[in-house]
Short mmCIF file of C-alpha atoms in Angstrom, two decimals:
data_model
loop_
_atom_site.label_atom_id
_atom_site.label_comp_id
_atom_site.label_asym_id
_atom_site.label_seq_id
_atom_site.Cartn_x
_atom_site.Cartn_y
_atom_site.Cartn_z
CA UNK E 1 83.42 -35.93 -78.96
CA UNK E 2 82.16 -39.12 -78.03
CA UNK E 3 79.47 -41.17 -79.46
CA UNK E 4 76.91 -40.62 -76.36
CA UNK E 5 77.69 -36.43 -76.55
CA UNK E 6 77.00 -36.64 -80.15
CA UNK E 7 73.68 -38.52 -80.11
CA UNK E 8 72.12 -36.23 -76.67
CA UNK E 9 73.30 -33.14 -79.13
CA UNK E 10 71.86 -34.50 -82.18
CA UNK E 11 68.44 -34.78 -80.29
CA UNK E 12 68.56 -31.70 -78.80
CA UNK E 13 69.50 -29.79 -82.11
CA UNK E 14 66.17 -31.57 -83.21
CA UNK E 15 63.91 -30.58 -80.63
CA UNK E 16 65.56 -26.93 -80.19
CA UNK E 17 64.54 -26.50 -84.34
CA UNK E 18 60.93 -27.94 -83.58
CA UNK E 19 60.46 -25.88 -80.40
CA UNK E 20 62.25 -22.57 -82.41
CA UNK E 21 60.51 -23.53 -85.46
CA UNK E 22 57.08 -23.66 -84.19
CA UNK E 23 57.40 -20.09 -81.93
CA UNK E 24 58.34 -18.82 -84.98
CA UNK E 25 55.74 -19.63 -87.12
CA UNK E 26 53.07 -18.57 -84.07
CA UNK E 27 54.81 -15.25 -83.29
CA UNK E 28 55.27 -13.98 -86.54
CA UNK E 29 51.11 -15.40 -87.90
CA UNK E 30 50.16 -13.26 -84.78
CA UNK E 31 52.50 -10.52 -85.89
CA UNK E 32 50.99 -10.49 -89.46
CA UNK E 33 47.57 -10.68 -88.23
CA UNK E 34 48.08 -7.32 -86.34
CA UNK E 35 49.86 -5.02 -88.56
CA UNK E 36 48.75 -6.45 -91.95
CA UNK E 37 45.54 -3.50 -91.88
CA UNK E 38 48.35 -0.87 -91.19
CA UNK E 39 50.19 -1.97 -93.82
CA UNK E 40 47.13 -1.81 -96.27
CA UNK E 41 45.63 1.35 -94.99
CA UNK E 42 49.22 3.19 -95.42
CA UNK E 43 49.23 1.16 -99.52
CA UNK E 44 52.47 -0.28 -99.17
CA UNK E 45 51.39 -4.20 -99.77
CA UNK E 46 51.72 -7.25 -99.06
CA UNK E 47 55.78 -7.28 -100.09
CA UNK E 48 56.31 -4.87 -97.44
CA UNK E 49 54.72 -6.07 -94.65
CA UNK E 50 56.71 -9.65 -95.96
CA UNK E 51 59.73 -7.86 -95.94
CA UNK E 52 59.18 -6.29 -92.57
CA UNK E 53 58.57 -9.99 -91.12
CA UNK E 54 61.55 -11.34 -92.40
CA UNK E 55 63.55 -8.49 -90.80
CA UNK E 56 61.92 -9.48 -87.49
CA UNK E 57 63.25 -12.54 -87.65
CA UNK E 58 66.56 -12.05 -85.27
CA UNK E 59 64.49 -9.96 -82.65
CA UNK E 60 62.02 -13.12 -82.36
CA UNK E 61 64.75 -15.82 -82.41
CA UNK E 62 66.40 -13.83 -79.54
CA UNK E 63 63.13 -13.28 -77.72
CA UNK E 64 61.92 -17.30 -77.64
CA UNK E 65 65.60 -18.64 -77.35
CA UNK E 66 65.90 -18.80 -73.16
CA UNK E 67 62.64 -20.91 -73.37
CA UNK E 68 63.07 -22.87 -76.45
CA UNK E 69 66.71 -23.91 -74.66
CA UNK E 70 64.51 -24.87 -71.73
CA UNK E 71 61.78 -26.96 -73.87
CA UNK E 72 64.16 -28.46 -76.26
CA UNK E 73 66.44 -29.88 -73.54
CA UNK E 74 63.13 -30.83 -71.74
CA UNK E 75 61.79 -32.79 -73.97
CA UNK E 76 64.99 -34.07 -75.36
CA UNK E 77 65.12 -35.73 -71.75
CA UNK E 78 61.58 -36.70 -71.72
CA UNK E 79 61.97 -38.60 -74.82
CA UNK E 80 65.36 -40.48 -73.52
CA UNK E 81 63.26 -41.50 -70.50
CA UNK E 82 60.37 -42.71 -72.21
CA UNK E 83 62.24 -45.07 -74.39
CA UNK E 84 63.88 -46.26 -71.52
CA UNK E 85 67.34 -45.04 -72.63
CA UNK E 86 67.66 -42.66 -69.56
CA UNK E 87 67.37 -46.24 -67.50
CA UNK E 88 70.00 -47.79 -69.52
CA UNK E 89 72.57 -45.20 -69.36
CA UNK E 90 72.18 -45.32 -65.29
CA UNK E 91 72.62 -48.43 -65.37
CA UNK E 92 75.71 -48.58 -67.32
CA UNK E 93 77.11 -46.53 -64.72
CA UNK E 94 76.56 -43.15 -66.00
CA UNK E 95 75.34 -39.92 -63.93
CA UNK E 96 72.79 -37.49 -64.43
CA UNK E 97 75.47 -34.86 -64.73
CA UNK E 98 77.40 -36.61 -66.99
CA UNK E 99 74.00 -37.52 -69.35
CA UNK E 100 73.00 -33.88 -69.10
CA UNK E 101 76.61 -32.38 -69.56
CA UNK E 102 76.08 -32.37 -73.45
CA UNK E 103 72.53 -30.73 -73.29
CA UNK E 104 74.41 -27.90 -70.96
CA UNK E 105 77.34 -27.18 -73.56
CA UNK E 106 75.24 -27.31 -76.62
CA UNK E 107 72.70 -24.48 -74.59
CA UNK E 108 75.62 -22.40 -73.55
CA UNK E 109 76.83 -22.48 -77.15
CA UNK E 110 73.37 -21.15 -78.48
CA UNK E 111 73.20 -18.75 -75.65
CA UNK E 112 76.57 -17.55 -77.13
CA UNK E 113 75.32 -17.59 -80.85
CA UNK E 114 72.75 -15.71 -79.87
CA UNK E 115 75.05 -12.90 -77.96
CA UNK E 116 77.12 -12.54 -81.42
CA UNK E 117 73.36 -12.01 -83.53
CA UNK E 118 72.45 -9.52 -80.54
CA UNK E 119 76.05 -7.95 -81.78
CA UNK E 120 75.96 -7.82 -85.48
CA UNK E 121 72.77 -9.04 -86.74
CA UNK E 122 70.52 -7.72 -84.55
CA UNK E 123 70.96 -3.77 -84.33
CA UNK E 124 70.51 -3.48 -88.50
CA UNK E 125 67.67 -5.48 -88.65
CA UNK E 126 65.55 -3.92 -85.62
CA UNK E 127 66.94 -0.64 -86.90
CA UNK E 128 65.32 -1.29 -90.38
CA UNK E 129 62.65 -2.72 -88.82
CA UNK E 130 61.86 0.57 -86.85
CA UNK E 131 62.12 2.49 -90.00
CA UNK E 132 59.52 0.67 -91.61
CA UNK E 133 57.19 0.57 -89.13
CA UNK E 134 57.37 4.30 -87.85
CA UNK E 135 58.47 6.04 -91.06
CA UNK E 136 56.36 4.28 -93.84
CA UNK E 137 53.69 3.05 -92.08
CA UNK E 138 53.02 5.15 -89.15
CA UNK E 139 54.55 7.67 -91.17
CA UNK E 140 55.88 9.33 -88.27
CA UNK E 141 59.06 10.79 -89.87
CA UNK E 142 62.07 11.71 -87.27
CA UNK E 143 62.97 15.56 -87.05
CA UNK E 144 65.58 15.31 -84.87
CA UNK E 145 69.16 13.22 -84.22
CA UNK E 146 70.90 12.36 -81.46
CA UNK E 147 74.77 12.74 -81.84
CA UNK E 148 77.35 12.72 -78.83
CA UNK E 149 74.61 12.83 -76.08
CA UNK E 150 72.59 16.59 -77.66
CA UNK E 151 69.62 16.08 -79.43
CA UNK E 152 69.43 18.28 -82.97
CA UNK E 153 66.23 19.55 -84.72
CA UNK E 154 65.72 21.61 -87.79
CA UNK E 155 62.50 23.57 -86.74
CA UNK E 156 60.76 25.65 -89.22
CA UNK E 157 62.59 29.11 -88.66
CA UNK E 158 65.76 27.56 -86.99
CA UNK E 159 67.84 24.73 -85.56
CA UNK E 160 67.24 23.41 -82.01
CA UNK E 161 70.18 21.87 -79.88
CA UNK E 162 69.92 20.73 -76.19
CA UNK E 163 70.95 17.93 -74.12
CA UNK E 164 69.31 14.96 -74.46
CA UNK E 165 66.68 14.45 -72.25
CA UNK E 166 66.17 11.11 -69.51
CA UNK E 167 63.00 12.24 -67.97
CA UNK E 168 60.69 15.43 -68.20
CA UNK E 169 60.48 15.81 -71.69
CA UNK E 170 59.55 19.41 -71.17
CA UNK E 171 63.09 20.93 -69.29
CA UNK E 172 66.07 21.02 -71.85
CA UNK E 173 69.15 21.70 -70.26
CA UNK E 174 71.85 23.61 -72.51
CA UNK E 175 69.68 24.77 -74.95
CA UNK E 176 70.20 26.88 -78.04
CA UNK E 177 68.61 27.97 -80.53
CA UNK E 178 70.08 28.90 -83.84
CA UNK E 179 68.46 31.57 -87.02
CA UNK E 180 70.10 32.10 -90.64
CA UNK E 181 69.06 33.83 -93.26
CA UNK E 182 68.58 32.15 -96.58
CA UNK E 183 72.39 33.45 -97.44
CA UNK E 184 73.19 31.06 -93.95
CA UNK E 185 74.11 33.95 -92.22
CA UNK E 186 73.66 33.94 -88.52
CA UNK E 187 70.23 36.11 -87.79
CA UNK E 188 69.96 35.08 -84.33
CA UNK E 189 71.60 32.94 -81.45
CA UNK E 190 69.76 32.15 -78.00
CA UNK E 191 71.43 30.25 -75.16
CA UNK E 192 70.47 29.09 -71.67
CA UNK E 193 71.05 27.07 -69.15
CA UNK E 194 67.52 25.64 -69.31
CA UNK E 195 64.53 25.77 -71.38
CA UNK E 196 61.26 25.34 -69.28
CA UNK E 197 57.88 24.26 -71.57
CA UNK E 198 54.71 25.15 -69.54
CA UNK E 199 52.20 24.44 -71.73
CA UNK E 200 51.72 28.25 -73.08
CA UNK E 201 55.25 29.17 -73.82
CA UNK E 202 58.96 29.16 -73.17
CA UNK E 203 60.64 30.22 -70.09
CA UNK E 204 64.19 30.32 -70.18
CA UNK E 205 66.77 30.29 -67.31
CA UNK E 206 70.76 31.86 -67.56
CA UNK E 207 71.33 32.49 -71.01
CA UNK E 208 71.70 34.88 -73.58
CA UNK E 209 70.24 36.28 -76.77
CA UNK E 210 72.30 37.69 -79.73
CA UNK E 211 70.59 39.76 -82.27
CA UNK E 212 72.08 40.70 -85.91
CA UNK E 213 72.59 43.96 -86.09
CA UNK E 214 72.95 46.07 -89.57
CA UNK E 215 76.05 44.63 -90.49
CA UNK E 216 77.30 41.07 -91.02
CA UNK E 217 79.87 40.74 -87.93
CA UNK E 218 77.86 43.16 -85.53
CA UNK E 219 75.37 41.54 -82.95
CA UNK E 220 73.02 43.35 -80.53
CA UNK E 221 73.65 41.22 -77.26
CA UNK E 222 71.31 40.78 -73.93
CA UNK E 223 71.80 38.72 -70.88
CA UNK E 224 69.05 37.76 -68.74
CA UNK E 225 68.77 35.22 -65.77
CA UNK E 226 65.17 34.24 -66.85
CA UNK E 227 62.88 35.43 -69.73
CA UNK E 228 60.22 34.60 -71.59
CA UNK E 229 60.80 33.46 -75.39
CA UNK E 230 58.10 32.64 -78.18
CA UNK E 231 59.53 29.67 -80.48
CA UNK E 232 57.46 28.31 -82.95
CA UNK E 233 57.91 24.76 -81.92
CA UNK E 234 57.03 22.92 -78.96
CA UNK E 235 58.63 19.66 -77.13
CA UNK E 236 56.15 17.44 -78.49
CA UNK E 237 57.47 18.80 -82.20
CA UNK E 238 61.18 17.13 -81.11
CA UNK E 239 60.39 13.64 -82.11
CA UNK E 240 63.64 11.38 -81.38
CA UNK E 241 62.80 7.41 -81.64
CA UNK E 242 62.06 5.85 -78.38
CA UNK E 243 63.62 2.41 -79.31
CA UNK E 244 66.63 4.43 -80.80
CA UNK E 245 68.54 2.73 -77.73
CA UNK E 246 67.26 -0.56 -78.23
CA UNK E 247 68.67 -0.42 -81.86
CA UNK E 248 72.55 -0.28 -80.43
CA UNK E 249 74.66 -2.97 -80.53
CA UNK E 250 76.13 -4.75 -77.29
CA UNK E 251 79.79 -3.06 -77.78
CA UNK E 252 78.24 0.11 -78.66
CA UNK E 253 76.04 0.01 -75.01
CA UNK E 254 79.10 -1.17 -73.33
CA UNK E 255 81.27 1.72 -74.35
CA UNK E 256 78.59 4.15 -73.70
CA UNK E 257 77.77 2.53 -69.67
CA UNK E 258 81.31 3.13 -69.29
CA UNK E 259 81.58 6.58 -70.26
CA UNK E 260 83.68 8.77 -67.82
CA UNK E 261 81.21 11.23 -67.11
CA UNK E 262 78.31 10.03 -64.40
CA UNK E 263 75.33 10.89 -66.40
CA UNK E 264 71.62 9.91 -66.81
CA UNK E 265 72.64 8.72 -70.49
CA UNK E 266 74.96 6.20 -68.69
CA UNK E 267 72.99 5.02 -66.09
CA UNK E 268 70.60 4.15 -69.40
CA UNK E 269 72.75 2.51 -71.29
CA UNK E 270 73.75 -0.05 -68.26
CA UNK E 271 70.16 -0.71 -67.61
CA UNK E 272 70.03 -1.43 -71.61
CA UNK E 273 72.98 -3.50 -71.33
CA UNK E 274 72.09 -5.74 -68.63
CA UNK E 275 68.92 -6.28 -69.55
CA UNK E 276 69.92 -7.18 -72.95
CA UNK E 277 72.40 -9.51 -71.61
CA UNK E 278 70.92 -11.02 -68.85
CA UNK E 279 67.65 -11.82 -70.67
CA UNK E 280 70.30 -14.09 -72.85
CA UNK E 281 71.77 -15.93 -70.70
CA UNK E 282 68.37 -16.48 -69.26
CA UNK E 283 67.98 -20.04 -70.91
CA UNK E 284 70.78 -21.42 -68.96
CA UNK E 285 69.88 -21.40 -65.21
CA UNK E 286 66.43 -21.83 -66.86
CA UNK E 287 67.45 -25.12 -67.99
CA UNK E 288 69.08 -25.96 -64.55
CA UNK E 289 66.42 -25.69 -62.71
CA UNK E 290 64.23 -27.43 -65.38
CA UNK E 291 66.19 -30.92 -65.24
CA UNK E 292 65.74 -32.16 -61.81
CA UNK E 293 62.35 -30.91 -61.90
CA UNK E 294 61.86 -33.08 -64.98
CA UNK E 295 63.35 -36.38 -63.24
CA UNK E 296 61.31 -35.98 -60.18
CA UNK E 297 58.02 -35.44 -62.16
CA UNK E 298 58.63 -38.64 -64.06
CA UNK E 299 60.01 -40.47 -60.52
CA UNK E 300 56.46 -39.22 -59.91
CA UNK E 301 54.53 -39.27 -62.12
CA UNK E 302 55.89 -41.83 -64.72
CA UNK E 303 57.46 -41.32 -68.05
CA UNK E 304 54.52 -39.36 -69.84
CA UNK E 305 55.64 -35.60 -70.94
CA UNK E 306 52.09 -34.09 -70.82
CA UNK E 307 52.60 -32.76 -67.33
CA UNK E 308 56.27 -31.99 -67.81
CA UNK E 309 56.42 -29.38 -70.74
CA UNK E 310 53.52 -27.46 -68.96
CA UNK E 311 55.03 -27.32 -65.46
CA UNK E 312 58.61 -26.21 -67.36
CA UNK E 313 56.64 -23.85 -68.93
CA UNK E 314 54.61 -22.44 -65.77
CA UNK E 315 58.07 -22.20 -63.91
CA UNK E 316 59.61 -20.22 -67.48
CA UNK E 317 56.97 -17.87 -66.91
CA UNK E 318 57.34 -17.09 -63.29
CA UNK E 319 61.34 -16.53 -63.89
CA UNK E 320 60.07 -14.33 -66.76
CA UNK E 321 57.92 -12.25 -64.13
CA UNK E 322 60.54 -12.16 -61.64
CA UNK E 323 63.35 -10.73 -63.91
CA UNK E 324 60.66 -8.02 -65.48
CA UNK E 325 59.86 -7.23 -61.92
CA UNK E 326 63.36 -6.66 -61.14
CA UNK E 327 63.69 -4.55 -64.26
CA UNK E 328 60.86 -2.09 -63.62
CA UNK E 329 62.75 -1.57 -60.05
CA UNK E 330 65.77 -1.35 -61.72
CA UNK E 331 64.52 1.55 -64.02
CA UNK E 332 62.99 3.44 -61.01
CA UNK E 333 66.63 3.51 -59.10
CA UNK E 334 65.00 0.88 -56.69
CA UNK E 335 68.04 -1.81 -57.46
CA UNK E 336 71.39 -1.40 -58.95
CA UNK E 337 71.07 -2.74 -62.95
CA UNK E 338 73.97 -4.91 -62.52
CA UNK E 339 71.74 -6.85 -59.13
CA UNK E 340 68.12 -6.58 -60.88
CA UNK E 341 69.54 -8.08 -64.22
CA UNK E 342 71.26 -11.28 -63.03
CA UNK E 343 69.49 -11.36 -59.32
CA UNK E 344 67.12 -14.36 -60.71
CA UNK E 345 70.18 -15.87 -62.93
CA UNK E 346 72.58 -17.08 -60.12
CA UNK E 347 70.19 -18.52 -57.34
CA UNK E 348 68.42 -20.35 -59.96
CA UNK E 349 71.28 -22.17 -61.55
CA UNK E 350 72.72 -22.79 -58.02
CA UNK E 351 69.68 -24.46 -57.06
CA UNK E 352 69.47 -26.46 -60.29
CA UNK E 353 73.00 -27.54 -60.04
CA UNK E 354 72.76 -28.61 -56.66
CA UNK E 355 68.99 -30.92 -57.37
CA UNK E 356 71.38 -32.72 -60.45
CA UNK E 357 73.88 -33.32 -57.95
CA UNK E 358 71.31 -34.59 -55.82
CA UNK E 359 70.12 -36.90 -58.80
CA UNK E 360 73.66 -38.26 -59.19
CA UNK E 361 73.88 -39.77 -55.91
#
């Protein structure tokens, strides 16, 4: 590495620790300010809700990374052009593309760092995280689990089992429902296609109910095509995490998008996974796009970096917009997950790419 690359990197290491640093320190004061009366009200103290922080701590870093990448390498060229070193290094023959080639590999190597925390650091932390928050504090303890796509809840006469539900929360499709006696004996089995909730009661669609009858292996059996059934629990009783999904690691989202079956449960794990993915590699093109407009504000506007952090910022936050935008559409089936994810990524790095170019010549 030469001498130059080493120098642009060692400034930009700098700035990217002041820029991380200080979202830090305002994301998780507005954090503790929030939560700190739940954590008091549920008496768990001030070592919890510490504790809880710290475990935030990879969730926020991956959060503020695509704009601290785009304010650390801003400023890092700010600062070169206001001490005139940015002139100098022209003048010695030197491109923009060549004087901003270091800035580009040491971004695409945090964008990668923070891919392999988003892998292995990540899911534990958010997971414990979630635990914390919703179990201790909220106290809002799970009943049911998830395994191999059916959702499983002990209810307080039986055991519930149905497919996992994407949408209406109150249509289960394969749904049983499962009795024993305190010997664990098998009191009663009932099966059906699907399980309607109307608000009153359950209405259930193709299935069948199995009785015990007086002795151990002999069942009273009665097939139906729709029927009425009174359960003691309700959907609203089948509490399964909402961020559950969020908590999965990038491998384990990527095996489950490319599942052989073409289900809803797919379909959510790609929108997870480009989203996840996409929002990572977000710095980059951010960055891009953030360099000539740097140079031209200070062609402008002179060498002063009071109007260029703000404007880098503005233009963060309309990317930002954009790629939400094109998430919501890609949730409601408007847009493909692979096009809404990386739609913003590609034009925006083109067009950065091609004003540094522009600078060079």
């Amino acid at each position: 590495m030469k001498l130059l690359d080493r120098y642009i990197m060692g400034q930009f290491f700098r700035n990217l620790g002041l820029v991380l640093g200080s979202l830090l320190a305002i994301y998780l004061l507005i954090d503790f300010f929030e939560r700190v009366d739940n954590f008091l009200g549920a008496e768990l103290g001030m070592g919890t809700a510490v504790h809880y922080l710290l475990l935030k701590i990879p969730l926020i870093f991956e959060q503020v990374m695509p704009a601290g990448l785009l304010l650390a390498g801003i400023i890092t060229l700010g600062l070169l052009n206001r001490n005139q070193e940015m002139m100098a290094l022209q003048a010695a023959g030197l491109s923009i593309r060549r004087i901003v080639r270091p800035l580009l590999l040491a971004a695409a190597g945090f964008t990668l760092l923070t891919l392999a925390s988003s892998q292995w650091l990540l899911p534990p932390t958010f997971a414990e995280t979630n635990r914390i928050w919703h179990e201790q504090v909220r106290q809002e303890t799970p009943q049911g689990i998830e395994r191999s796509g059916r959702v499983y809840y002990r209810g307080s006469e039986g055991i519930y089992s149905f497919a996992r539900p994407t949408g209406d929360q109150t249509r289960l499709e394969e749904f049983s429902y499962a009795v024993w006696d305190r010997d664990f004996h098998l009191v009663r089995l009932l099966t059906a296609a699907v399980a309607v909730w109307d608000g009153r009661g359950w209405t259930l669609h193709e299935g069948q109910d199995k009785i015990a009858g007086p002795t151990r292996d002999q069942f009273n059996s009665e097939i139906f095509s729709e029927q009425e059934i009174v359960l003691p629990e309700r959907p609203a009783d089948f509490f399964i995490p909402p961020y559950a999904l969020a908590e999965r690691s990038l491998s384990a989202l990527w095996r489950q998008a490319r599942a052989a079956e073409d289900s809803p449960r797919r379909l959510t794990a790609r929108l997870e996974l480009h989203k996840k993915t996409s929002y990572i590699f977000l710095g980059l093109p951010l960055l891009l796009i953030g360099i000539p407009l740097l140079l031209a504000l200070h062609r402008g506007r002179g060498r002063d970096l009071a109007l260029a952090i703000p404007a880098t910022a503005i233009m963060a936050f309309i990317a930002w917009g954009l790629w939400s935008i094109g998430q919501a559409l890609a949730g409601a089936a408007y847009l493909p997950p692979a096009m809404a994810a990386w739609l913003i990524h590609l034009p925006t790095a083109g067009l950065g790419w091609y004003f540094i170019q522009r600078e060079g010549k």
